[in-house]
């Protein structure tokens, strides 16, 4: 009983540290970027492709798709960004948010403490607010990875638990259950990055044979798809009371992720095979985290490539769903 409580506290503590680090880093980067980030988002959207690249760049810098999406919705509501341009930026935001999973897949645990010290030093010694914000962002980046390490250590004892193995077997055998699990986790935590980090750590745990992942790539992808659907809830909440076009932008975000997830679920065996082809080869437990990160990136890049030529159709669809009075 005592062992179980200790593991539970470590699990929630690691998740809390990850979320706190992510939130602090995003806020600090927004302060460091200042109005330049807002001007970039508002101006560099002349063409759909440029809008996608702008959304990708902004989210890669802010490290928060929710913050970038809420920013876009605010611009649309204020009339600073036209709806077609906002939709293109949202496509790019979905690609940019995959950078977090890619970073997590690298083994950077030995660099965590130097990063924490460097961030503290910058924040403590800097006199200019912008450099203080940079120091806080670096320190928060270290906290984020320390939270990931705590999560991994907390999950290790679970790999030998019968109940945990039974649940993972069910998820592995039922893609629908995996999608619902990912959806519910992201709706509760309100961070797809956190749930994908948790998914990467769960998938790293060995199954009964001690060689293969307890979940495997085929079992992890449906959970990943559910994460992508669940992350649209933040945008839908942010558009409340913001006007018709803001609601349409948030709805375009939902349509983008929902349609892509349904298509990927239908083509699940082929999508898994594609991810295996573009991922490094090696023992499953060593490459599964990178495979999940690549699956996240491939999913959003493919969705953006599929939807980009049909951008006017997406705009018409959301305008039909949220018509003028």
PDB file of C-alpha atoms in Angstrom:
ATOM      1  CA  UNK A   1       0.000   0.000   0.000  1.00  0.00           C
ATOM      2  CA  UNK A   2       2.799   2.400   0.985  1.00  0.00           C
ATOM      3  CA  UNK A   3       4.714   1.508  -2.178  1.00  0.00           C
ATOM      4  CA  UNK A   4       1.643   2.192  -4.320  1.00  0.00           C
ATOM      5  CA  UNK A   5       1.048   5.609  -2.730  1.00  0.00           C
ATOM      6  CA  UNK A   6       4.699   6.537  -3.223  1.00  0.00           C
ATOM      7  CA  UNK A   7       4.468   5.578  -6.910  1.00  0.00           C
ATOM      8  CA  UNK A   8       1.212   7.531  -7.325  1.00  0.00           C
ATOM      9  CA  UNK A   9       2.688  10.659  -5.734  1.00  0.00           C
ATOM     10  CA  UNK A  10       5.762  10.380  -7.947  1.00  0.00           C
ATOM     11  CA  UNK A  11       3.549   9.998 -11.030  1.00  0.00           C
ATOM     12  CA  UNK A  12       1.416  13.052 -10.263  1.00  0.00           C
ATOM     13  CA  UNK A  13       4.424  15.008  -9.017  1.00  0.00           C
ATOM     14  CA  UNK A  14       6.314  14.367 -12.248  1.00  0.00           C
ATOM     15  CA  UNK A  15       3.265  15.327 -14.305  1.00  0.00           C
ATOM     16  CA  UNK A  16       2.812  18.506 -12.240  1.00  0.00           C
ATOM     17  CA  UNK A  17       6.473  19.459 -12.745  1.00  0.00           C
ATOM     18  CA  UNK A  18       6.159  18.862 -16.501  1.00  0.00           C
ATOM     19  CA  UNK A  19       3.010  21.004 -16.778  1.00  0.00           C
ATOM     20  CA  UNK A  20       4.478  23.741 -14.581  1.00  0.00           C
ATOM     21  CA  UNK A  21       7.698  23.802 -16.600  1.00  0.00           C
ATOM     22  CA  UNK A  22       5.748  23.888 -19.860  1.00  0.00           C
ATOM     23  CA  UNK A  23       3.493  26.728 -18.692  1.00  0.00           C
ATOM     24  CA  UNK A  24       6.353  28.806 -17.238  1.00  0.00           C
ATOM     25  CA  UNK A  25       8.474  28.291 -20.354  1.00  0.00           C
ATOM     26  CA  UNK A  26       5.622  29.333 -22.653  1.00  0.00           C
ATOM     27  CA  UNK A  27       4.886  32.486 -20.618  1.00  0.00           C
ATOM     28  CA  UNK A  28       8.558  33.427 -20.385  1.00  0.00           C
ATOM     29  CA  UNK A  29       9.098  32.943 -24.124  1.00  0.00           C
ATOM     30  CA  UNK A  30       6.072  35.109 -24.862  1.00  0.00           C
ATOM     31  CA  UNK A  31       7.554  37.873 -22.692  1.00  0.00           C
ATOM     32  CA  UNK A  32      10.980  37.480 -24.309  1.00  0.00           C
ATOM     33  CA  UNK A  33       9.501  37.594 -27.816  1.00  0.00           C
ATOM     34  CA  UNK A  34       7.375  40.606 -26.930  1.00  0.00           C
ATOM     35  CA  UNK A  35       5.291  42.281 -29.606  1.00  0.00           C
ATOM     36  CA  UNK A  36       7.590  40.960 -32.351  1.00  0.00           C
ATOM     37  CA  UNK A  37       5.858  37.551 -32.158  1.00  0.00           C
ATOM     38  CA  UNK A  38       2.431  39.162 -32.493  1.00  0.00           C
ATOM     39  CA  UNK A  39       3.560  41.255 -35.476  1.00  0.00           C
ATOM     40  CA  UNK A  40       5.055  38.152 -37.100  1.00  0.00           C
ATOM     41  CA  UNK A  41       1.805  36.247 -36.670  1.00  0.00           C
ATOM     42  CA  UNK A  42      -0.326  39.122 -37.943  1.00  0.00           C
ATOM     43  CA  UNK A  43       1.787  40.023 -40.995  1.00  0.00           C
ATOM     44  CA  UNK A  44       3.504  36.918 -42.368  1.00  0.00           C
ATOM     45  CA  UNK A  45       0.343  35.226 -43.578  1.00  0.00           C
ATOM     46  CA  UNK A  46       0.076  36.565 -47.131  1.00  0.00           C
ATOM     47  CA  UNK A  47      -0.220  33.073 -48.660  1.00  0.00           C
ATOM     48  CA  UNK A  48      -1.569  29.814 -47.168  1.00  0.00           C
ATOM     49  CA  UNK A  49       1.889  28.187 -47.251  1.00  0.00           C
ATOM     50  CA  UNK A  50       3.443  31.198 -45.539  1.00  0.00           C
ATOM     51  CA  UNK A  51       0.664  31.057 -42.949  1.00  0.00           C
ATOM     52  CA  UNK A  52       1.466  27.386 -42.245  1.00  0.00           C
ATOM     53  CA  UNK A  53       5.184  28.155 -41.849  1.00  0.00           C
ATOM     54  CA  UNK A  54       4.393  31.122 -39.583  1.00  0.00           C
ATOM     55  CA  UNK A  55       2.161  28.988 -37.364  1.00  0.00           C
ATOM     56  CA  UNK A  56       4.869  26.319 -37.198  1.00  0.00           C
ATOM     57  CA  UNK A  57       7.565  28.854 -36.253  1.00  0.00           C
ATOM     58  CA  UNK A  58       5.442  30.594 -33.612  1.00  0.00           C
ATOM     59  CA  UNK A  59       4.483  27.302 -31.923  1.00  0.00           C
ATOM     60  CA  UNK A  60       8.037  25.949 -32.070  1.00  0.00           C
ATOM     61  CA  UNK A  61       9.177  29.097 -30.224  1.00  0.00           C
ATOM     62  CA  UNK A  62       6.301  29.313 -27.732  1.00  0.00           C
ATOM     63  CA  UNK A  63       6.285  25.524 -27.129  1.00  0.00           C
ATOM     64  CA  UNK A  64       2.530  25.674 -26.602  1.00  0.00           C
ATOM     65  CA  UNK A  65      -0.030  25.043 -29.323  1.00  0.00           C
ATOM     66  CA  UNK A  66      -2.777  26.174 -26.942  1.00  0.00           C
ATOM     67  CA  UNK A  67      -1.099  29.575 -26.424  1.00  0.00           C
ATOM     68  CA  UNK A  68      -0.545  30.016 -30.174  1.00  0.00           C
ATOM     69  CA  UNK A  69      -4.116  28.954 -31.037  1.00  0.00           C
ATOM     70  CA  UNK A  70      -5.628  31.256 -28.415  1.00  0.00           C
ATOM     71  CA  UNK A  71      -3.474  34.076 -29.816  1.00  0.00           C
ATOM     72  CA  UNK A  72      -4.780  33.406 -33.332  1.00  0.00           C
ATOM     73  CA  UNK A  73      -8.379  33.319 -32.090  1.00  0.00           C
ATOM     74  CA  UNK A  74      -7.788  36.650 -30.348  1.00  0.00           C
ATOM     75  CA  UNK A  75      -6.450  38.190 -33.572  1.00  0.00           C
ATOM     76  CA  UNK A  76      -9.425  36.894 -35.546  1.00  0.00           C
ATOM     77  CA  UNK A  77     -11.852  38.221 -32.951  1.00  0.00           C
ATOM     78  CA  UNK A  78     -10.149  41.653 -33.045  1.00  0.00           C
ATOM     79  CA  UNK A  79     -10.274  41.741 -36.850  1.00  0.00           C
ATOM     80  CA  UNK A  80      -6.456  41.712 -37.181  1.00  0.00           C
ATOM     81  CA  UNK A  81      -6.384  38.397 -39.033  1.00  0.00           C
ATOM     82  CA  UNK A  82      -8.748  37.211 -41.744  1.00  0.00           C
ATOM     83  CA  UNK A  83     -10.356  33.806 -41.297  1.00  0.00           C
ATOM     84  CA  UNK A  84      -8.643  32.043 -44.288  1.00  0.00           C
ATOM     85  CA  UNK A  85      -5.229  33.232 -43.065  1.00  0.00           C
ATOM     86  CA  UNK A  86      -6.022  32.162 -39.499  1.00  0.00           C
ATOM     87  CA  UNK A  87      -6.971  28.665 -40.677  1.00  0.00           C
ATOM     88  CA  UNK A  88      -3.624  28.328 -42.511  1.00  0.00           C
ATOM     89  CA  UNK A  89      -1.770  29.425 -39.357  1.00  0.00           C
ATOM     90  CA  UNK A  90      -3.690  26.813 -37.334  1.00  0.00           C
ATOM     91  CA  UNK A  91      -2.481  24.122 -39.762  1.00  0.00           C
ATOM     92  CA  UNK A  92       1.088  25.212 -38.993  1.00  0.00           C
ATOM     93  CA  UNK A  93       0.414  25.333 -35.243  1.00  0.00           C
ATOM     94  CA  UNK A  94      -0.521  21.654 -35.344  1.00  0.00           C
ATOM     95  CA  UNK A  95       2.853  20.840 -36.915  1.00  0.00           C
ATOM     96  CA  UNK A  96       4.778  23.096 -34.524  1.00  0.00           C
ATOM     97  CA  UNK A  97       3.344  21.414 -31.431  1.00  0.00           C
ATOM     98  CA  UNK A  98       5.062  18.147 -32.394  1.00  0.00           C
ATOM     99  CA  UNK A  99       8.474  19.666 -31.582  1.00  0.00           C
ATOM    100  CA  UNK A 100       7.967  18.940 -27.862  1.00  0.00           C
ATOM    101  CA  UNK A 101       7.563  15.199 -28.459  1.00  0.00           C
ATOM    102  CA  UNK A 102      10.642  15.234 -30.706  1.00  0.00           C
ATOM    103  CA  UNK A 103      12.701  16.900 -27.965  1.00  0.00           C
ATOM    104  CA  UNK A 104      11.458  14.414 -25.359  1.00  0.00           C
ATOM    105  CA  UNK A 105      12.506  11.504 -27.581  1.00  0.00           C
ATOM    106  CA  UNK A 106      16.151  12.607 -27.303  1.00  0.00           C
ATOM    107  CA  UNK A 107      18.088  11.308 -24.296  1.00  0.00           C
ATOM    108  CA  UNK A 108      19.025  14.679 -22.765  1.00  0.00           C
ATOM    109  CA  UNK A 109      18.739  13.704 -19.113  1.00  0.00           C
ATOM    110  CA  UNK A 110      22.454  14.301 -18.459  1.00  0.00           C
ATOM    111  CA  UNK A 111      22.018  17.925 -19.570  1.00  0.00           C
ATOM    112  CA  UNK A 112      19.079  18.716 -17.254  1.00  0.00           C
ATOM    113  CA  UNK A 113      21.082  20.023 -14.289  1.00  0.00           C
ATOM    114  CA  UNK A 114      23.446  22.204 -16.370  1.00  0.00           C
ATOM    115  CA  UNK A 115      20.369  23.650 -18.117  1.00  0.00           C
ATOM    116  CA  UNK A 116      18.693  24.344 -14.756  1.00  0.00           C
ATOM    117  CA  UNK A 117      21.842  26.064 -13.466  1.00  0.00           C
ATOM    118  CA  UNK A 118      22.257  28.118 -16.653  1.00  0.00           C
ATOM    119  CA  UNK A 119      18.620  29.221 -16.523  1.00  0.00           C
ATOM    120  CA  UNK A 120      18.903  30.214 -12.866  1.00  0.00           C
ATOM    121  CA  UNK A 121      22.136  32.132 -13.564  1.00  0.00           C
ATOM    122  CA  UNK A 122      20.585  34.054 -16.467  1.00  0.00           C
ATOM    123  CA  UNK A 123      17.439  34.896 -14.525  1.00  0.00           C
ATOM    124  CA  UNK A 124      19.369  35.885 -11.371  1.00  0.00           C
ATOM    125  CA  UNK A 125      22.185  37.879 -12.981  1.00  0.00           C
ATOM    126  CA  UNK A 126      20.367  39.554 -15.886  1.00  0.00           C
ATOM    127  CA  UNK A 127      19.249  43.147 -15.481  1.00  0.00           C
ATOM    128  CA  UNK A 128      17.120  43.473 -18.593  1.00  0.00           C
ATOM    129  CA  UNK A 129      13.582  42.018 -18.412  1.00  0.00           C
ATOM    130  CA  UNK A 130      13.983  40.257 -21.759  1.00  0.00           C
ATOM    131  CA  UNK A 131      17.092  38.344 -20.633  1.00  0.00           C
ATOM    132  CA  UNK A 132      15.416  37.530 -17.333  1.00  0.00           C
ATOM    133  CA  UNK A 133      12.551  36.022 -19.346  1.00  0.00           C
ATOM    134  CA  UNK A 134      15.061  34.011 -21.397  1.00  0.00           C
ATOM    135  CA  UNK A 135      16.647  32.718 -18.178  1.00  0.00           C
ATOM    136  CA  UNK A 136      13.238  31.731 -16.804  1.00  0.00           C
ATOM    137  CA  UNK A 137      12.445  29.925 -20.071  1.00  0.00           C
ATOM    138  CA  UNK A 138      15.725  27.969 -19.933  1.00  0.00           C
ATOM    139  CA  UNK A 139      15.167  27.058 -16.272  1.00  0.00           C
ATOM    140  CA  UNK A 140      11.586  25.970 -17.033  1.00  0.00           C
ATOM    141  CA  UNK A 141      12.882  23.863 -19.930  1.00  0.00           C
ATOM    142  CA  UNK A 142      15.072  21.993 -17.448  1.00  0.00           C
ATOM    143  CA  UNK A 143      12.110  21.537 -15.080  1.00  0.00           C
ATOM    144  CA  UNK A 144      10.110  20.064 -17.951  1.00  0.00           C
ATOM    145  CA  UNK A 145      12.681  17.334 -18.570  1.00  0.00           C
ATOM    146  CA  UNK A 146      13.163  16.681 -14.868  1.00  0.00           C
ATOM    147  CA  UNK A 147       9.399  16.041 -14.705  1.00  0.00           C
ATOM    148  CA  UNK A 148       9.743  13.599 -17.599  1.00  0.00           C
ATOM    149  CA  UNK A 149      12.498  11.740 -15.726  1.00  0.00           C
ATOM    150  CA  UNK A 150      10.337  11.498 -12.582  1.00  0.00           C
ATOM    151  CA  UNK A 151       7.439  10.178 -14.691  1.00  0.00           C
ATOM    152  CA  UNK A 152       9.672   7.496 -16.210  1.00  0.00           C
ATOM    153  CA  UNK A 153      10.937   6.322 -12.814  1.00  0.00           C
ATOM    154  CA  UNK A 154       7.393   6.285 -11.398  1.00  0.00           C
ATOM    155  CA  UNK A 155       6.111   4.141 -14.259  1.00  0.00           C
ATOM    156  CA  UNK A 156       8.848   1.496 -14.073  1.00  0.00           C
ATOM    157  CA  UNK A 157       7.287  -0.498 -11.181  1.00  0.00           C
ATOM    158  CA  UNK A 158       3.950  -0.535 -13.050  1.00  0.00           C
ATOM    159  CA  UNK A 159       5.393  -2.700 -15.814  1.00  0.00           C
ATOM    160  CA  UNK A 160       5.272  -5.717 -13.503  1.00  0.00           C
ATOM    161  CA  UNK A 161       1.728  -5.130 -12.246  1.00  0.00           C
ATOM    162  CA  UNK A 162      -0.943  -7.512 -13.602  1.00  0.00           C
ATOM    163  CA  UNK A 163      -3.676  -4.852 -13.718  1.00  0.00           C
ATOM    164  CA  UNK A 164      -1.443  -2.464 -15.694  1.00  0.00           C
ATOM    165  CA  UNK A 165      -0.484  -5.202 -18.173  1.00  0.00           C
ATOM    166  CA  UNK A 166      -4.143  -6.160 -18.651  1.00  0.00           C
ATOM    167  CA  UNK A 167      -5.101  -2.551 -19.378  1.00  0.00           C
ATOM    168  CA  UNK A 168      -2.270  -2.112 -21.855  1.00  0.00           C
ATOM    169  CA  UNK A 169      -3.304  -5.357 -23.581  1.00  0.00           C
ATOM    170  CA  UNK A 170      -6.863  -4.039 -23.959  1.00  0.00           C
ATOM    171  CA  UNK A 171      -5.632  -0.729 -25.374  1.00  0.00           C
ATOM    172  CA  UNK A 172      -3.257  -2.557 -27.706  1.00  0.00           C
ATOM    173  CA  UNK A 173      -6.062  -4.758 -29.040  1.00  0.00           C
ATOM    174  CA  UNK A 174      -8.735  -2.028 -29.323  1.00  0.00           C
ATOM    175  CA  UNK A 175      -7.845   1.126 -31.310  1.00  0.00           C
ATOM    176  CA  UNK A 176     -11.159   2.730 -30.305  1.00  0.00           C
ATOM    177  CA  UNK A 177     -10.308   2.290 -26.625  1.00  0.00           C
ATOM    178  CA  UNK A 178      -6.907   3.849 -27.291  1.00  0.00           C
ATOM    179  CA  UNK A 179      -8.498   6.884 -28.977  1.00  0.00           C
ATOM    180  CA  UNK A 180     -10.948   7.340 -26.089  1.00  0.00           C
ATOM    181  CA  UNK A 181      -8.106   7.011 -23.575  1.00  0.00           C
ATOM    182  CA  UNK A 182      -6.012   9.673 -25.325  1.00  0.00           C
ATOM    183  CA  UNK A 183      -9.046  11.958 -25.711  1.00  0.00           C
ATOM    184  CA  UNK A 184     -10.042  11.729 -22.048  1.00  0.00           C
ATOM    185  CA  UNK A 185      -6.450  12.199 -20.812  1.00  0.00           C
ATOM    186  CA  UNK A 186      -5.936  15.373 -22.858  1.00  0.00           C
ATOM    187  CA  UNK A 187      -9.325  16.793 -21.894  1.00  0.00           C
ATOM    188  CA  UNK A 188      -8.446  16.322 -18.212  1.00  0.00           C
ATOM    189  CA  UNK A 189      -4.836  17.527 -18.351  1.00  0.00           C
ATOM    190  CA  UNK A 190      -5.488  20.218 -21.041  1.00  0.00           C
ATOM    191  CA  UNK A 191      -2.081  19.592 -22.603  1.00  0.00           C
ATOM    192  CA  UNK A 192      -1.457  17.228 -25.483  1.00  0.00           C
ATOM    193  CA  UNK A 193       2.303  17.606 -24.927  1.00  0.00           C
ATOM    194  CA  UNK A 194       1.927  16.253 -21.380  1.00  0.00           C
ATOM    195  CA  UNK A 195      -0.204  13.281 -22.410  1.00  0.00           C
ATOM    196  CA  UNK A 196       2.111  12.428 -25.315  1.00  0.00           C
ATOM    197  CA  UNK A 197       5.097  12.608 -22.938  1.00  0.00           C
ATOM    198  CA  UNK A 198       3.234  10.252 -20.610  1.00  0.00           C
ATOM    199  CA  UNK A 199       2.474   7.977 -23.576  1.00  0.00           C
ATOM    200  CA  UNK A 200       6.164   7.897 -24.541  1.00  0.00           C
ATOM    201  CA  UNK A 201       7.108   6.902 -20.994  1.00  0.00           C
ATOM    202  CA  UNK A 202       4.441   4.185 -20.795  1.00  0.00           C
ATOM    203  CA  UNK A 203       5.521   2.764 -24.156  1.00  0.00           C
ATOM    204  CA  UNK A 204       9.126   2.553 -22.916  1.00  0.00           C
ATOM    205  CA  UNK A 205       8.093   0.020 -20.269  1.00  0.00           C
ATOM    206  CA  UNK A 206       8.839  -3.614 -21.125  1.00  0.00           C
ATOM    207  CA  UNK A 207       6.044  -6.158 -21.547  1.00  0.00           C
ATOM    208  CA  UNK A 208       5.933  -9.644 -19.981  1.00  0.00           C
ATOM    209  CA  UNK A 209       8.723 -10.895 -22.255  1.00  0.00           C
ATOM    210  CA  UNK A 210      11.057  -8.102 -21.114  1.00  0.00           C
ATOM    211  CA  UNK A 211      12.024  -7.328 -24.727  1.00  0.00           C
ATOM    212  CA  UNK A 212       9.063  -5.678 -26.423  1.00  0.00           C
ATOM    213  CA  UNK A 213       7.109  -2.583 -25.411  1.00  0.00           C
ATOM    214  CA  UNK A 214       4.084  -3.127 -23.194  1.00  0.00           C
ATOM    215  CA  UNK A 215       2.075  -1.020 -25.657  1.00  0.00           C
ATOM    216  CA  UNK A 216       3.915  -1.120 -28.980  1.00  0.00           C
ATOM    217  CA  UNK A 217       3.635   1.412 -31.780  1.00  0.00           C
ATOM    218  CA  UNK A 218       0.321  -0.024 -33.069  1.00  0.00           C
ATOM    219  CA  UNK A 219      -1.167   0.422 -29.588  1.00  0.00           C
ATOM    220  CA  UNK A 220       0.366   3.874 -29.025  1.00  0.00           C
ATOM    221  CA  UNK A 221      -0.831   5.489 -32.271  1.00  0.00           C
ATOM    222  CA  UNK A 222      -4.581   5.360 -31.429  1.00  0.00           C
ATOM    223  CA  UNK A 223      -3.837   6.998 -28.044  1.00  0.00           C
ATOM    224  CA  UNK A 224      -1.873   9.637 -29.950  1.00  0.00           C
ATOM    225  CA  UNK A 225      -4.854  10.237 -32.245  1.00  0.00           C
ATOM    226  CA  UNK A 226      -7.091  10.703 -29.212  1.00  0.00           C
ATOM    227  CA  UNK A 227      -4.587  13.242 -27.839  1.00  0.00           C
ATOM    228  CA  UNK A 228      -4.833  15.235 -31.065  1.00  0.00           C
ATOM    229  CA  UNK A 229      -8.636  15.317 -30.844  1.00  0.00           C
ATOM    230  CA  UNK A 230      -8.607  16.270 -27.156  1.00  0.00           C
ATOM    231  CA  UNK A 231      -6.254  19.225 -27.657  1.00  0.00           C
ATOM    232  CA  UNK A 232      -8.939  21.060 -29.669  1.00  0.00           C
ATOM    233  CA  UNK A 233     -11.036  21.536 -26.514  1.00  0.00           C
ATOM    234  CA  UNK A 234      -8.829  24.451 -25.348  1.00  0.00           C
ATOM    235  CA  UNK A 235      -9.449  26.355 -28.583  1.00  0.00           C
ATOM    236  CA  UNK A 236     -13.193  25.698 -28.396  1.00  0.00           C
ATOM    237  CA  UNK A 237     -13.271  27.066 -24.844  1.00  0.00           C
ATOM    238  CA  UNK A 238     -11.178  30.097 -25.831  1.00  0.00           C
ATOM    239  CA  UNK A 239     -13.618  31.117 -28.581  1.00  0.00           C
ATOM    240  CA  UNK A 240     -16.593  31.472 -26.209  1.00  0.00           C
ATOM    241  CA  UNK A 241     -17.866  35.036 -26.427  1.00  0.00           C
ATOM    242  CA  UNK A 242     -15.281  36.000 -29.074  1.00  0.00           C
ATOM    243  CA  UNK A 243     -17.528  36.345 -32.108  1.00  0.00           C
ATOM    244  CA  UNK A 244     -18.412  34.290 -35.177  1.00  0.00           C
ATOM    245  CA  UNK A 245     -15.007  34.228 -36.874  1.00  0.00           C
ATOM    246  CA  UNK A 246     -13.234  33.228 -33.661  1.00  0.00           C
ATOM    247  CA  UNK A 247     -15.656  30.314 -33.292  1.00  0.00           C
ATOM    248  CA  UNK A 248     -15.024  29.381 -36.923  1.00  0.00           C
ATOM    249  CA  UNK A 249     -11.233  29.395 -36.400  1.00  0.00           C
ATOM    250  CA  UNK A 250     -11.578  27.133 -33.352  1.00  0.00           C
ATOM    251  CA  UNK A 251     -13.916  24.856 -35.282  1.00  0.00           C
ATOM    252  CA  UNK A 252     -11.396  24.643 -38.157  1.00  0.00           C
ATOM    253  CA  UNK A 253      -8.869  23.417 -35.593  1.00  0.00           C
ATOM    254  CA  UNK A 254     -11.316  20.716 -34.476  1.00  0.00           C
ATOM    255  CA  UNK A 255     -12.208  19.682 -38.048  1.00  0.00           C
ATOM    256  CA  UNK A 256      -8.514  19.464 -38.959  1.00  0.00           C
ATOM    257  CA  UNK A 257      -7.643  17.124 -36.072  1.00  0.00           C
ATOM    258  CA  UNK A 258     -10.875  15.124 -36.092  1.00  0.00           C
ATOM    259  CA  UNK A 259     -10.824  14.389 -39.842  1.00  0.00           C
ATOM    260  CA  UNK A 260      -7.127  13.511 -39.750  1.00  0.00           C
ATOM    261  CA  UNK A 261      -7.579  11.211 -36.756  1.00  0.00           C
ATOM    262  CA  UNK A 262     -10.478   9.366 -38.389  1.00  0.00           C
ATOM    263  CA  UNK A 263      -8.484   8.890 -41.597  1.00  0.00           C
ATOM    264  CA  UNK A 264      -5.401   7.690 -39.705  1.00  0.00           C
ATOM    265  CA  UNK A 265      -7.556   5.281 -37.661  1.00  0.00           C
ATOM    266  CA  UNK A 266      -8.991   3.786 -40.854  1.00  0.00           C
ATOM    267  CA  UNK A 267      -5.495   3.480 -42.369  1.00  0.00           C
ATOM    268  CA  UNK A 268      -3.892   2.461 -39.055  1.00  0.00           C
ATOM    269  CA  UNK A 269      -1.771  -0.540 -40.277  1.00  0.00           C
ATOM    270  CA  UNK A 270      -0.373   1.481 -43.205  1.00  0.00           C
ATOM    271  CA  UNK A 271       0.247   4.543 -41.029  1.00  0.00           C
ATOM    272  CA  UNK A 272       2.135   2.423 -38.488  1.00  0.00           C
ATOM    273  CA  UNK A 273       4.211   0.954 -41.322  1.00  0.00           C
ATOM    274  CA  UNK A 274       5.009   4.476 -42.615  1.00  0.00           C
ATOM    275  CA  UNK A 275       6.190   5.554 -39.149  1.00  0.00           C
ATOM    276  CA  UNK A 276       8.399   2.454 -38.876  1.00  0.00           C
ATOM    277  CA  UNK A 277       9.967   3.279 -42.260  1.00  0.00           C
ATOM    278  CA  UNK A 278      10.868   6.859 -41.295  1.00  0.00           C
ATOM    279  CA  UNK A 279      12.065   5.970 -37.783  1.00  0.00           C
ATOM    280  CA  UNK A 280      15.445   4.592 -36.667  1.00  0.00           C
ATOM    281  CA  UNK A 281      15.835   0.831 -36.434  1.00  0.00           C
ATOM    282  CA  UNK A 282      16.782  -1.036 -33.272  1.00  0.00           C
ATOM    283  CA  UNK A 283      15.335  -2.791 -30.207  1.00  0.00           C
ATOM    284  CA  UNK A 284      11.722  -1.700 -29.709  1.00  0.00           C
ATOM    285  CA  UNK A 285      12.227  -0.321 -26.196  1.00  0.00           C
ATOM    286  CA  UNK A 286      15.036   1.930 -27.451  1.00  0.00           C
ATOM    287  CA  UNK A 287      13.240   3.366 -30.500  1.00  0.00           C
ATOM    288  CA  UNK A 288       9.568   3.439 -29.403  1.00  0.00           C
ATOM    289  CA  UNK A 289       9.778   6.995 -28.019  1.00  0.00           C
ATOM    290  CA  UNK A 290      11.241   8.275 -31.288  1.00  0.00           C
ATOM    291  CA  UNK A 291       8.605   6.336 -33.252  1.00  0.00           C
ATOM    292  CA  UNK A 292       5.790   8.006 -31.262  1.00  0.00           C
ATOM    293  CA  UNK A 293       7.363  11.437 -31.827  1.00  0.00           C
ATOM    294  CA  UNK A 294       7.688  10.707 -35.558  1.00  0.00           C
ATOM    295  CA  UNK A 295       4.086   9.462 -35.668  1.00  0.00           C
ATOM    296  CA  UNK A 296       2.923  12.741 -34.112  1.00  0.00           C
ATOM    297  CA  UNK A 297       4.924  14.791 -36.623  1.00  0.00           C
ATOM    298  CA  UNK A 298       3.941  12.644 -39.630  1.00  0.00           C
ATOM    299  CA  UNK A 299       0.261  12.810 -38.672  1.00  0.00           C
ATOM    300  CA  UNK A 300       0.174  16.606 -38.512  1.00  0.00           C
ATOM    301  CA  UNK A 301       2.358  17.139 -41.584  1.00  0.00           C
ATOM    302  CA  UNK A 302       0.171  14.763 -43.644  1.00  0.00           C
ATOM    303  CA  UNK A 303      -3.001  16.460 -42.407  1.00  0.00           C
ATOM    304  CA  UNK A 304      -1.613  19.894 -43.333  1.00  0.00           C
ATOM    305  CA  UNK A 305      -0.579  18.684 -46.801  1.00  0.00           C
ATOM    306  CA  UNK A 306      -4.012  17.131 -47.359  1.00  0.00           C
ATOM    307  CA  UNK A 307      -5.997  20.140 -46.143  1.00  0.00           C
ATOM    308  CA  UNK A 308      -3.845  22.950 -47.576  1.00  0.00           C
ATOM    309  CA  UNK A 309      -5.163  22.647 -51.170  1.00  0.00           C
ATOM    310  CA  UNK A 310      -8.704  22.587 -49.751  1.00  0.00           C
ATOM    311  CA  UNK A 311      -8.295  25.661 -47.549  1.00  0.00           C
ATOM    312  CA  UNK A 312     -11.246  27.497 -49.195  1.00  0.00           C
ATOM    313  CA  UNK A 313     -13.415  24.409 -48.598  1.00  0.00           C
ATOM    314  CA  UNK A 314     -12.460  24.368 -44.916  1.00  0.00           C
ATOM    315  CA  UNK A 315     -13.422  28.040 -44.657  1.00  0.00           C
ATOM    316  CA  UNK A 316     -16.769  27.352 -46.352  1.00  0.00           C
ATOM    317  CA  UNK A 317     -17.368  24.367 -44.063  1.00  0.00           C
ATOM    318  CA  UNK A 318     -16.832  26.299 -40.825  1.00  0.00           C
ATOM    319  CA  UNK A 319     -18.841  29.239 -42.171  1.00  0.00           C
ATOM    320  CA  UNK A 320     -21.708  26.832 -42.893  1.00  0.00           C
ATOM    321  CA  UNK A 321     -21.420  25.320 -39.413  1.00  0.00           C
ATOM    322  CA  UNK A 322     -21.359  28.773 -37.797  1.00  0.00           C
ATOM    323  CA  UNK A 323     -23.572  30.838 -40.113  1.00  0.00           C
ATOM    324  CA  UNK A 324     -24.312  34.537 -39.864  1.00  0.00           C
ATOM    325  CA  UNK A 325     -27.527  35.353 -38.046  1.00  0.00           C
TER     326      UNK A 325
END
